[in-house]
Every structure is written in structure tokens, then in C-alpha cells.
Amino acid sequence: MTWTITPEPFDSPAAAALWRAYYTEVSDRWYLLHEGRRTAPDELEREIAARTGAELSPPNGQLLLGRYDGEPAGSAGVRLLTPDTAELTRVFVLAGMRGRGGAALLVAAAEEAARALGATALVLDTRGDLVEARALYARLGYAETPPHNDDRYAEHWFRKQLAEPVNRS
């Protein structure tokens, strides 16, 4: 059983299913922690539809899909914020596929995609309750930084300097 990671259109059925799983999990975790309830179905549908992922399309972005033994199991996306800085987003592995090395492979592939877009640095944000994500990013060489955005749910910001991009002229 092995992982394969390939570019994927943000609106493919596999990408849409992973986005739904991702958003459901992180939204439910937030609401359970802060309000003692799961995400209301209408809110979940509204937010999933509002955040299509179109910004993760070429020429300024890329969505990557991880498949484990051929089955969609995870995702990661990058998008340029400036000509030399990209944002890492939607890093997710289905609960049943965790612990098999997929998250690190997805992040490494996202770093390569960011370099291919011309980025020399990758930034991201995450929440305090997503301790697994924070540990992953630290393990992969991301350093905590001051905020680079004002996202309502962002509580921790990270940055990693990348090697020179692959397509610099």
C-alpha cells in the first residue's frame, strides 16, 4: 500500500468529497470546543459552497490529492499571495488513513508545487486546537511567526523558507 500525490482540479468529485470531510471535521471540532455542539447542517452547506477552492487552480495555485492504494485519502493546496510567497492550505488526511505518512508527503508535494509557482517561502495559519497540525508543521521545518493575516479562526502562523523555485528565469 502506497501513497500517490497528483494535481487535481478543485472541483473534481474526489476533491469535493475531501473538502467536505475536511471542513466538517475542523468546523465540528471548533463548535464542539467553543459551543458544545456540532456544525449546523445549513451552516456547513453554506460554508462548503462559499469556499470552492478556485484559488487553488493554475496559474496561481494548485490543489494536490493524495491517494492511498488508489483511493482518495488526503489533500493539500497552495496559492500565491505575492510573487514569491505562497500559502499552504487544506492539508488534510482522512481519519482512517492517518499515521501512514500521507500528511508529510502532501506537504512536501505542496512545497514543490509552491516552488513551481515561483515561491521562495510558504506561509500558513492554523488553530490552537489543531495540535496535530501544529506538531506536523514544526516537525517539517515550519517556524511560528507573527500573524500574516487576520483570519477569524487563525491562532498560529507559520513560515518556511523554500529553496529557489524550479522555474525562475
mmCIF file of C-alpha atoms in Angstrom:
data_model
loop_
_atom_site.group_PDB
_atom_site.id
_atom_site.type_symbol
_atom_site.label_atom_id
_atom_site.label_comp_id
_atom_site.label_asym_id
_atom_site.label_seq_id
_atom_site.Cartn_x
_atom_site.Cartn_y
_atom_site.Cartn_z
ATOM 1 C CA MET A 1 0.000 0.000 0.000
ATOM 2 C CA THR A 2 1.460 3.317 -1.089
ATOM 3 C CA TRP A 3 0.657 6.987 -1.449
ATOM 4 C CA THR A 4 0.476 8.763 -4.785
ATOM 5 C CA ILE A 5 0.083 12.526 -4.953
ATOM 6 C CA THR A 6 -1.062 14.285 -8.093
ATOM 7 C CA PRO A 7 -2.555 17.648 -9.096
ATOM 8 C CA GLU A 8 -6.342 17.630 -9.031
ATOM 9 C CA PRO A 9 -8.971 20.109 -10.224
ATOM 10 C CA PHE A 10 -10.503 21.802 -7.172
ATOM 11 C CA ASP A 11 -13.990 20.877 -8.375
ATOM 12 C CA SER A 12 -13.441 17.187 -9.140
ATOM 13 C CA PRO A 13 -15.702 14.756 -7.265
ATOM 14 C CA ALA A 14 -12.744 13.422 -5.250
ATOM 15 C CA ALA A 15 -11.566 16.923 -4.294
ATOM 16 C CA ALA A 16 -15.113 17.954 -3.356
ATOM 17 C CA ALA A 17 -15.557 14.894 -1.138
ATOM 18 C CA LEU A 18 -12.254 15.545 0.651
ATOM 19 C CA TRP A 19 -13.133 19.238 1.093
ATOM 20 C CA ARG A 20 -16.451 18.237 2.665
ATOM 21 C CA ALA A 21 -14.714 15.798 5.024
ATOM 22 C CA TYR A 22 -12.051 18.377 5.913
ATOM 23 C CA TYR A 23 -14.465 21.223 6.540
ATOM 24 C CA THR A 24 -16.870 19.033 8.504
ATOM 25 C CA GLU A 25 -14.076 17.847 10.797
ATOM 26 C CA VAL A 26 -12.467 21.218 11.515
ATOM 27 C CA SER A 27 -15.798 23.000 11.839
ATOM 28 C CA ASP A 28 -17.217 20.369 14.199
ATOM 29 C CA ARG A 29 -14.035 20.485 16.303
ATOM 30 C CA TRP A 30 -14.338 24.266 16.632
ATOM 31 C CA TYR A 31 -18.026 24.230 17.530
ATOM 32 C CA LEU A 32 -17.646 21.330 19.967
ATOM 33 C CA LEU A 33 -14.809 23.152 21.727
ATOM 34 C CA HIS A 34 -16.443 26.583 21.825
ATOM 35 C CA GLU A 35 -20.189 25.907 21.858
ATOM 36 C CA GLY A 36 -20.583 22.238 22.794
ATOM 37 C CA ARG A 37 -22.331 21.346 19.533
ATOM 38 C CA ARG A 38 -21.581 20.193 16.013
ATOM 39 C CA THR A 39 -21.856 22.469 12.982
ATOM 40 C CA ALA A 40 -25.431 23.180 11.980
ATOM 41 C CA PRO A 41 -26.218 21.460 8.651
ATOM 42 C CA ASP A 42 -27.266 24.687 6.899
ATOM 43 C CA GLU A 43 -24.094 26.465 8.009
ATOM 44 C CA LEU A 44 -21.955 23.538 6.887
ATOM 45 C CA GLU A 45 -23.543 23.548 3.417
ATOM 46 C CA ARG A 46 -23.263 27.322 3.103
ATOM 47 C CA GLU A 47 -19.557 27.401 4.053
ATOM 48 C CA ILE A 48 -18.588 24.436 1.883
ATOM 49 C CA ALA A 49 -20.284 26.080 -1.106
ATOM 50 C CA ALA A 50 -18.759 29.501 -0.352
ATOM 51 C CA ARG A 51 -15.183 28.196 -0.251
ATOM 52 C CA THR A 52 -14.914 26.406 -3.563
ATOM 53 C CA GLY A 53 -11.125 26.282 -3.734
ATOM 54 C CA ALA A 54 -10.991 28.009 -7.117
ATOM 55 C CA GLU A 55 -7.911 29.911 -5.879
ATOM 56 C CA LEU A 56 -6.099 26.559 -5.858
ATOM 57 C CA SER A 57 -6.058 26.439 -9.660
ATOM 58 C CA PRO A 58 -3.252 27.292 -12.059
ATOM 59 C CA PRO A 59 -1.711 29.663 -12.867
ATOM 60 C CA ASN A 60 -1.550 30.970 -9.270
ATOM 61 C CA GLY A 61 -2.441 27.888 -7.263
ATOM 62 C CA GLN A 62 -2.521 24.116 -7.163
ATOM 63 C CA LEU A 63 -4.601 21.519 -5.354
ATOM 64 C CA LEU A 64 -2.938 18.180 -4.723
ATOM 65 C CA LEU A 65 -4.784 14.972 -3.986
ATOM 66 C CA GLY A 66 -3.231 12.107 -2.078
ATOM 67 C CA ARG A 67 -4.435 8.609 -2.854
ATOM 68 C CA TYR A 68 -3.644 5.657 -0.649
ATOM 69 C CA ASP A 69 -3.718 2.415 -2.590
ATOM 70 C CA GLY A 70 -5.605 4.303 -5.296
ATOM 71 C CA GLU A 71 -8.334 5.712 -3.054
ATOM 72 C CA PRO A 72 -8.646 9.467 -2.354
ATOM 73 C CA ALA A 73 -7.364 9.944 1.186
ATOM 74 C CA GLY A 74 -5.944 13.459 1.575
ATOM 75 C CA SER A 75 -5.286 16.852 0.096
ATOM 76 C CA ALA A 76 -3.083 19.935 0.256
ATOM 77 C CA GLY A 77 -3.272 23.182 -1.630
ATOM 78 C CA VAL A 78 -1.062 26.170 -2.364
ATOM 79 C CA ARG A 79 -1.817 29.598 -3.732
ATOM 80 C CA LEU A 80 0.384 32.578 -4.400
ATOM 81 C CA LEU A 81 -0.116 35.527 -2.064
ATOM 82 C CA THR A 82 2.719 37.533 -3.623
ATOM 83 C CA PRO A 83 5.080 36.632 -6.466
ATOM 84 C CA ASP A 84 7.470 34.938 -4.023
ATOM 85 C CA THR A 85 5.212 33.819 -1.142
ATOM 86 C CA ALA A 86 2.617 31.068 -1.300
ATOM 87 C CA GLU A 87 0.092 29.941 1.281
ATOM 88 C CA LEU A 88 -0.275 26.289 2.291
ATOM 89 C CA THR A 89 -3.904 25.356 2.893
ATOM 90 C CA ARG A 90 -6.347 22.433 3.040
ATOM 91 C CA VAL A 91 -3.781 19.997 4.410
ATOM 92 C CA PHE A 92 -5.961 17.058 5.365
ATOM 93 C CA VAL A 93 -5.853 13.279 5.635
ATOM 94 C CA LEU A 94 -8.973 11.207 6.262
ATOM 95 C CA ALA A 95 -9.080 9.932 9.847
ATOM 96 C CA GLY A 96 -8.791 6.268 8.832
ATOM 97 C CA MET A 97 -5.681 6.975 6.737
ATOM 98 C CA ARG A 98 -3.711 8.920 9.343
ATOM 99 C CA GLY A 99 -0.460 7.575 10.705
ATOM 100 C CA ARG A 100 0.666 6.276 7.299
ATOM 101 C CA GLY A 101 2.922 9.188 6.315
ATOM 102 C CA GLY A 102 0.473 10.896 3.982
ATOM 103 C CA ALA A 103 0.452 14.331 5.605
ATOM 104 C CA ALA A 104 4.223 14.777 5.322
ATOM 105 C CA LEU A 105 4.138 13.609 1.702
ATOM 106 C CA LEU A 106 1.305 16.024 0.889
ATOM 107 C CA VAL A 107 3.164 18.946 2.464
ATOM 108 C CA ALA A 108 6.368 18.041 0.592
ATOM 109 C CA ALA A 109 4.425 17.903 -2.676
ATOM 110 C CA ALA A 110 2.808 21.258 -1.845
ATOM 111 C CA GLU A 111 6.261 22.754 -1.248
ATOM 112 C CA GLU A 112 7.326 21.550 -4.697
ATOM 113 C CA ALA A 113 4.155 22.999 -6.216
ATOM 114 C CA ALA A 114 4.830 26.338 -4.490
ATOM 115 C CA ARG A 115 8.361 26.400 -5.897
ATOM 116 C CA ALA A 116 6.953 25.630 -9.352
ATOM 117 C CA LEU A 117 4.689 28.687 -8.956
ATOM 118 C CA GLY A 118 7.774 30.810 -8.217
ATOM 119 C CA ALA A 119 7.508 30.964 -4.425
ATOM 120 C CA THR A 120 10.573 31.078 -2.215
ATOM 121 C CA ALA A 121 8.574 30.984 1.032
ATOM 122 C CA LEU A 122 5.465 29.179 2.234
ATOM 123 C CA VAL A 123 3.176 30.511 4.968
ATOM 124 C CA LEU A 124 0.150 29.022 6.688
ATOM 125 C CA ASP A 125 -2.190 29.546 9.577
ATOM 126 C CA THR A 126 -3.937 27.108 11.862
ATOM 127 C CA ARG A 127 -5.927 26.987 15.075
ATOM 128 C CA GLY A 128 -4.783 26.257 18.595
ATOM 129 C CA ASP A 129 -6.963 23.168 18.923
ATOM 130 C CA LEU A 130 -5.426 21.585 15.810
ATOM 131 C CA VAL A 131 -2.432 20.364 17.804
ATOM 132 C CA GLU A 132 -1.664 17.574 15.329
ATOM 133 C CA ALA A 133 -1.296 20.108 12.525
ATOM 134 C CA ARG A 134 0.941 22.371 14.592
ATOM 135 C CA ALA A 135 3.172 19.418 15.503
ATOM 136 C CA LEU A 136 3.373 18.338 11.853
ATOM 137 C CA TYR A 137 4.388 21.790 10.646
ATOM 138 C CA ALA A 138 7.044 22.163 13.352
ATOM 139 C CA ARG A 139 8.428 18.714 12.533
ATOM 140 C CA LEU A 140 8.631 19.655 8.843
ATOM 141 C CA GLY A 141 10.649 22.805 9.489
ATOM 142 C CA TYR A 142 7.974 25.482 9.705
ATOM 143 C CA ALA A 143 8.627 28.194 12.290
ATOM 144 C CA GLU A 144 5.924 30.098 14.150
ATOM 145 C CA THR A 145 5.751 33.734 13.104
ATOM 146 C CA PRO A 146 3.696 36.817 13.865
ATOM 147 C CA PRO A 147 0.308 36.901 12.097
ATOM 148 C CA HIS A 148 0.321 37.361 8.339
ATOM 149 C CA ASN A 149 -3.463 37.602 8.067
ATOM 150 C CA ASP A 150 -6.498 38.430 10.188
ATOM 151 C CA ASP A 151 -8.496 35.253 9.590
ATOM 152 C CA ARG A 152 -11.074 34.883 12.349
ATOM 153 C CA TYR A 153 -10.045 31.293 13.104
ATOM 154 C CA ALA A 154 -6.267 31.683 12.780
ATOM 155 C CA GLU A 155 -4.399 31.455 16.075
ATOM 156 C CA HIS A 156 -0.966 30.254 14.952
ATOM 157 C CA TRP A 157 1.008 31.320 11.892
ATOM 158 C CA PHE A 158 3.962 29.503 10.354
ATOM 159 C CA ARG A 159 6.547 30.152 7.650
ATOM 160 C CA LYS A 160 9.147 28.059 5.869
ATOM 161 C CA GLN A 161 11.817 29.352 3.552
ATOM 162 C CA LEU A 162 11.940 27.200 0.433
ATOM 163 C CA ALA A 163 14.833 26.535 -1.875
ATOM 164 C CA GLU A 164 14.894 28.588 -5.044
ATOM 165 C CA PRO A 165 11.867 27.938 -7.274
ATOM 166 C CA VAL A 166 12.208 25.487 -10.129
ATOM 167 C CA ASN A 167 11.011 27.890 -12.836
ATOM 168 C CA ARG A 168 12.924 31.116 -12.006
ATOM 169 C CA SER A 169 14.437 32.719 -15.106
#
